[in-house]
Tab-separated table of C-alpha atoms in Angstrom:
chain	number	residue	atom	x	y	z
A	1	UNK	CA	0.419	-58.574	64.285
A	2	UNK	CA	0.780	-58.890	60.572
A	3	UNK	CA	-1.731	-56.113	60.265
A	4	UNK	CA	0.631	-53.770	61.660
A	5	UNK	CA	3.665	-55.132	59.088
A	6	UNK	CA	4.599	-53.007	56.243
A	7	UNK	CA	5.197	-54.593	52.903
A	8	UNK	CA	8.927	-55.506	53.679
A	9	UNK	CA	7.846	-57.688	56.499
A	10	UNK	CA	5.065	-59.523	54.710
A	11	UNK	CA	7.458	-60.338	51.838
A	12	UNK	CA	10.617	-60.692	53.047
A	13	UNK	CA	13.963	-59.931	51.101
A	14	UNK	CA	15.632	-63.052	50.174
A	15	UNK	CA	19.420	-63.250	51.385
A	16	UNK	CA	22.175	-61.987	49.177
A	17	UNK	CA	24.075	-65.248	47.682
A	18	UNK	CA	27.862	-65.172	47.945
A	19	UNK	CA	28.555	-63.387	45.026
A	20	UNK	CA	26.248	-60.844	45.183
A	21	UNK	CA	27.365	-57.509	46.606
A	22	UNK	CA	25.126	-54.076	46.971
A	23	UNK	CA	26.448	-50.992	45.736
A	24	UNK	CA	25.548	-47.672	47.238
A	25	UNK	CA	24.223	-44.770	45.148
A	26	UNK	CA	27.185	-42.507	44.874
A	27	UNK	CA	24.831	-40.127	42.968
A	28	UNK	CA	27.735	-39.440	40.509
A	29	UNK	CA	26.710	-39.600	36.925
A	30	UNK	CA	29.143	-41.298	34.168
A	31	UNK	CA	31.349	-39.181	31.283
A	32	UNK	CA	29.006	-40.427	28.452
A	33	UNK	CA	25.795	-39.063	30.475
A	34	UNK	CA	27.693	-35.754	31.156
A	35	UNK	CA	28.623	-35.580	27.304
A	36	UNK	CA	24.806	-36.332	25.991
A	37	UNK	CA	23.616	-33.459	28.581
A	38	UNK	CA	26.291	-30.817	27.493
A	39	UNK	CA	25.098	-31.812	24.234
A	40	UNK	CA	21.562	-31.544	24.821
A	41	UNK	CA	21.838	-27.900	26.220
A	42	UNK	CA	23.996	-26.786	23.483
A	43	UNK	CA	20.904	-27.766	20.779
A	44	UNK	CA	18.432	-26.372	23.024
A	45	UNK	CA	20.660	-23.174	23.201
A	46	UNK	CA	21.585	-23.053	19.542
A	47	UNK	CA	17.582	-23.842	18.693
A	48	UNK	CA	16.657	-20.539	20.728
A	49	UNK	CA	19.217	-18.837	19.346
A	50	UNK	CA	18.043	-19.968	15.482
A	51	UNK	CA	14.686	-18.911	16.503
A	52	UNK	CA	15.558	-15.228	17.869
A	53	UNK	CA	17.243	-14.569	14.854
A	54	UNK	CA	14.430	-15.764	12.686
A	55	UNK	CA	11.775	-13.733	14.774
A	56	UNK	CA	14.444	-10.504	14.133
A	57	UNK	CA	14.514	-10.908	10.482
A	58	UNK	CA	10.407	-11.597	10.763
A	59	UNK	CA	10.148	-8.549	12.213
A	60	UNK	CA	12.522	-6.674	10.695
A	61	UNK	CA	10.796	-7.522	7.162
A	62	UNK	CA	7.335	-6.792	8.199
A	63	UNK	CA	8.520	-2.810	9.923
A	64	UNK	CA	10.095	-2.605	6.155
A	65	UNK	CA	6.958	-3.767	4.380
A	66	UNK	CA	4.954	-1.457	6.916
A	67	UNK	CA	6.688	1.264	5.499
A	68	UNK	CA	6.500	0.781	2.224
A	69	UNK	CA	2.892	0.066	2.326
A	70	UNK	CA	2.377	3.181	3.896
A	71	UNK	CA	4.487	5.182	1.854
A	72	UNK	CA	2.855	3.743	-1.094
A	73	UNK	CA	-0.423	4.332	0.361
A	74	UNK	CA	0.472	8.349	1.105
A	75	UNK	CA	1.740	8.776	-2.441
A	76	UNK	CA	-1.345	7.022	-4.050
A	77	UNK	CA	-3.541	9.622	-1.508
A	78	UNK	CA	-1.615	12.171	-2.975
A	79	UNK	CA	-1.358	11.297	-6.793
A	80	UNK	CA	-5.460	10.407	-6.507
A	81	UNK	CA	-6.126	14.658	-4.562
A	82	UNK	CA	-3.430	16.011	-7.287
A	83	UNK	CA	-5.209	14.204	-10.100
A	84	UNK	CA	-8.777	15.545	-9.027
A	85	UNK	CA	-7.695	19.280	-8.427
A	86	UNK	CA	-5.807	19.420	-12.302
A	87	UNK	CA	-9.116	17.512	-13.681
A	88	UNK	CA	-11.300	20.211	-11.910
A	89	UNK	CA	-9.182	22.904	-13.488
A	90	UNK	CA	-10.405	21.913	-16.876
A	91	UNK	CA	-13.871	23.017	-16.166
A	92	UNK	CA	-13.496	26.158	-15.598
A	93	UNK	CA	-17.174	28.113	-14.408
A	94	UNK	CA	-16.848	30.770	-17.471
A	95	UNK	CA	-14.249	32.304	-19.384
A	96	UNK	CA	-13.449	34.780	-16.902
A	97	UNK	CA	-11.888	31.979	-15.070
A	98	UNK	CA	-10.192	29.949	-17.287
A	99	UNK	CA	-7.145	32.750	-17.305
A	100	UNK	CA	-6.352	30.759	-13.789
A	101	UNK	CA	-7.339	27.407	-15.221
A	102	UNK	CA	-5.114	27.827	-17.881
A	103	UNK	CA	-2.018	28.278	-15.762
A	104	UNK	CA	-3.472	25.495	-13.473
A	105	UNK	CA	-3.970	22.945	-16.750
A	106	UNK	CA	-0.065	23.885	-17.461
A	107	UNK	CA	1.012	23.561	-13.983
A	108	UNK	CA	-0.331	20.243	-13.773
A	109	UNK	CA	1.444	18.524	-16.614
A	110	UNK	CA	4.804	16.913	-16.621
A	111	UNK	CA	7.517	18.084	-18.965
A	112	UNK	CA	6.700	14.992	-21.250
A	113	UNK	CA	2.712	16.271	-21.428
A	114	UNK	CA	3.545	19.825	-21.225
A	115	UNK	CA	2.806	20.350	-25.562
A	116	UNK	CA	-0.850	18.652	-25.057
A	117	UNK	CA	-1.295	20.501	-21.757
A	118	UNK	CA	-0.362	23.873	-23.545
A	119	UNK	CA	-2.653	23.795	-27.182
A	120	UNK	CA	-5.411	22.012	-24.972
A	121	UNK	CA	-5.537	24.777	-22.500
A	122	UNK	CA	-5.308	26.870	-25.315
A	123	UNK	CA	-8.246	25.741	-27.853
A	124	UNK	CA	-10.156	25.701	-24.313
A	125	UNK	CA	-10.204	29.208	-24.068
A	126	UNK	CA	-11.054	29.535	-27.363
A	127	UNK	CA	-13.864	27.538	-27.275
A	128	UNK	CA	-15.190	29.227	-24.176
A	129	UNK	CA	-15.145	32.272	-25.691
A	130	UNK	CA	-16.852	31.482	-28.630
A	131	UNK	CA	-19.689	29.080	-26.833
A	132	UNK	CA	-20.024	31.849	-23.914
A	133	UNK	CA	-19.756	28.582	-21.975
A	134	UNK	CA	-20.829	28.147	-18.102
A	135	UNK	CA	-19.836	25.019	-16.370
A	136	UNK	CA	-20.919	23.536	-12.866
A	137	UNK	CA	-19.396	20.659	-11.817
A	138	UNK	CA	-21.757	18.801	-10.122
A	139	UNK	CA	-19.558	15.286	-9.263
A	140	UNK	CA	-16.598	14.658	-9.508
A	141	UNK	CA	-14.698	11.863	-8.148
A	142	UNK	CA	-11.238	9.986	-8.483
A	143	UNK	CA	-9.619	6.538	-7.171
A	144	UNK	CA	-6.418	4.796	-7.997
A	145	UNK	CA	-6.686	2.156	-10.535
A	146	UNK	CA	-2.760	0.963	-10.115
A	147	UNK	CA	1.065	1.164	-10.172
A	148	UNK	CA	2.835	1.076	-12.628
A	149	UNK	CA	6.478	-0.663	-13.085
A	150	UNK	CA	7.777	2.716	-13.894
A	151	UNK	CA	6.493	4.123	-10.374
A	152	UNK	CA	3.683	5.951	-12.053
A	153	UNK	CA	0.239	5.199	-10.925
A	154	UNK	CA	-3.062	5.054	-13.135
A	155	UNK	CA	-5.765	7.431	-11.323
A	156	UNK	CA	-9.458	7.318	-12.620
A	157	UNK	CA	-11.132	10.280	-12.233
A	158	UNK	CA	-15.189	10.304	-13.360
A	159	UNK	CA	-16.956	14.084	-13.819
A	160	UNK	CA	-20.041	15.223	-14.254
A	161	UNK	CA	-20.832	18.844	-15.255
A	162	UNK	CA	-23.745	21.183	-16.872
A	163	UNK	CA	-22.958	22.899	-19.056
A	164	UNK	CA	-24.673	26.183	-20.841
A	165	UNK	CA	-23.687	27.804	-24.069
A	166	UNK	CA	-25.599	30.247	-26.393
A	167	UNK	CA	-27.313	26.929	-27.929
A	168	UNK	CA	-28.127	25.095	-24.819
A	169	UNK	CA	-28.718	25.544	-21.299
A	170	UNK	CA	-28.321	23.013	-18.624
A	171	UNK	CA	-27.134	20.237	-20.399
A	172	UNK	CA	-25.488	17.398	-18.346
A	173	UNK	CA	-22.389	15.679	-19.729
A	174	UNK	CA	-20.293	12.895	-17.939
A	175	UNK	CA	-17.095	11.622	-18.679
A	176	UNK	CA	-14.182	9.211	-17.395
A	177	UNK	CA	-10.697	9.675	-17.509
A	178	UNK	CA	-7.349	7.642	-16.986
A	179	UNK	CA	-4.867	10.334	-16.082
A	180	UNK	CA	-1.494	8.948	-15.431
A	181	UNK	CA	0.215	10.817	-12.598
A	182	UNK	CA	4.248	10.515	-12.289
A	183	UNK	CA	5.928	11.655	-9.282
A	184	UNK	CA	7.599	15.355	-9.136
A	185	UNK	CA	9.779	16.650	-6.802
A	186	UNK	CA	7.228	16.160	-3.288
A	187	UNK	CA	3.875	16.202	-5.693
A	188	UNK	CA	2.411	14.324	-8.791
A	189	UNK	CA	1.581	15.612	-12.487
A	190	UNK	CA	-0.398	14.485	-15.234
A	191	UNK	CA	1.826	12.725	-17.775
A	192	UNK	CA	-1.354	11.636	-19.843
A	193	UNK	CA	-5.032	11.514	-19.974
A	194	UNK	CA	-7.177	9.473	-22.337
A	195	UNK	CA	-10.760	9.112	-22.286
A	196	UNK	CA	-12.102	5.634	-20.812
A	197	UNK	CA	-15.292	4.186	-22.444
A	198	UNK	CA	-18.281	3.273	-20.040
């Protein structure tokens, strides 16, 4: 028969002494429990709220920084093909084209390099004409090399030409150049150029 007993019966409960009295469950919960749960939510809630607003201003910053980079990125892209065109212009095939290479070599400078940009376009053609020069570019190539604080930006551009003149024929030069490009209305001009040693 004791097989078939639960627990309870195998274990009986002891009587209640006389000044022992069982209270139901009311399932009510006490003011200081309701407090520490009100109090609990409102962290929780105030926590998710801290954390929205942090993930905002996260994302906020990197759309902004996204921007910039790419903004900085298009006007280095541009500076770098603006820098590489004016370059080009100095090496004009013969002196039948450096008429158009001169206005190019002046178009390209800023007002600050406009005086070099003038008396080197200038002694150019001279020196054309008196070499009977023929150029070929045969590489040329240009990268950004950085940004400056003034908003300028550093562009290296390396050329290689041949060159024939009534002394010699074929003869291959190379050269590197910094040519500092400053921004202009929408494009970039040359604001200086100086040689850069190998």
């Amino acid at each position: 028969m004791e097989g078939d007993a639960g627990s309870g019966q195998l274990t009986p409960t002891p009587p209640l002494q006389a000044d022992e009295t069982v209270e139901p469950d009311s399932g009510l919960t006490t003011p200081n429990s309701t407090l520490a749960t009100s109090r609990w939510l409102i962290g929780v809630c105030a926590a998710i709220a801290i954390a929205a607003v942090v993930l905002t201003a996260v994302g906020v910053l990197a759309l902004v920084g996204h921007r910039k980079t790419a903004a900085a990125t298009d006007g280095e892209a541009l500076a770098v093909a603006v820098a590489k065109d004016c370059i080009t212009a100095t090496q004009a095939p013969d002196v039948k084209a450096m008429a158009e290479s001169r206005r190019k070599i002046i178009e390209c400078a800023t007002e600050n390099y406009a005086p070099q940009a003038n008396l080197y376009s200038g002694l150019l053609t001279d020196a054309y004409e008196a070499a009977k020069a023929q150029v070929t570019i045969s590489d040329i190539r240009a990268a950004p090399e950085k940004h400056n604080p003034d908003g300028s930006i550093d562009v290296l551009v390396a050329t290689r030409v041949s060159m024939s003149n009534i002394d010699q024929q074929n003869q291959e030069l190379s050269y590197r150049l910094r040519v500092r490009m400053v921004k202009v209305g929408d494009t970039y001009k040359i604001d200086s150029i100086e040689p850069v040693s190998k």
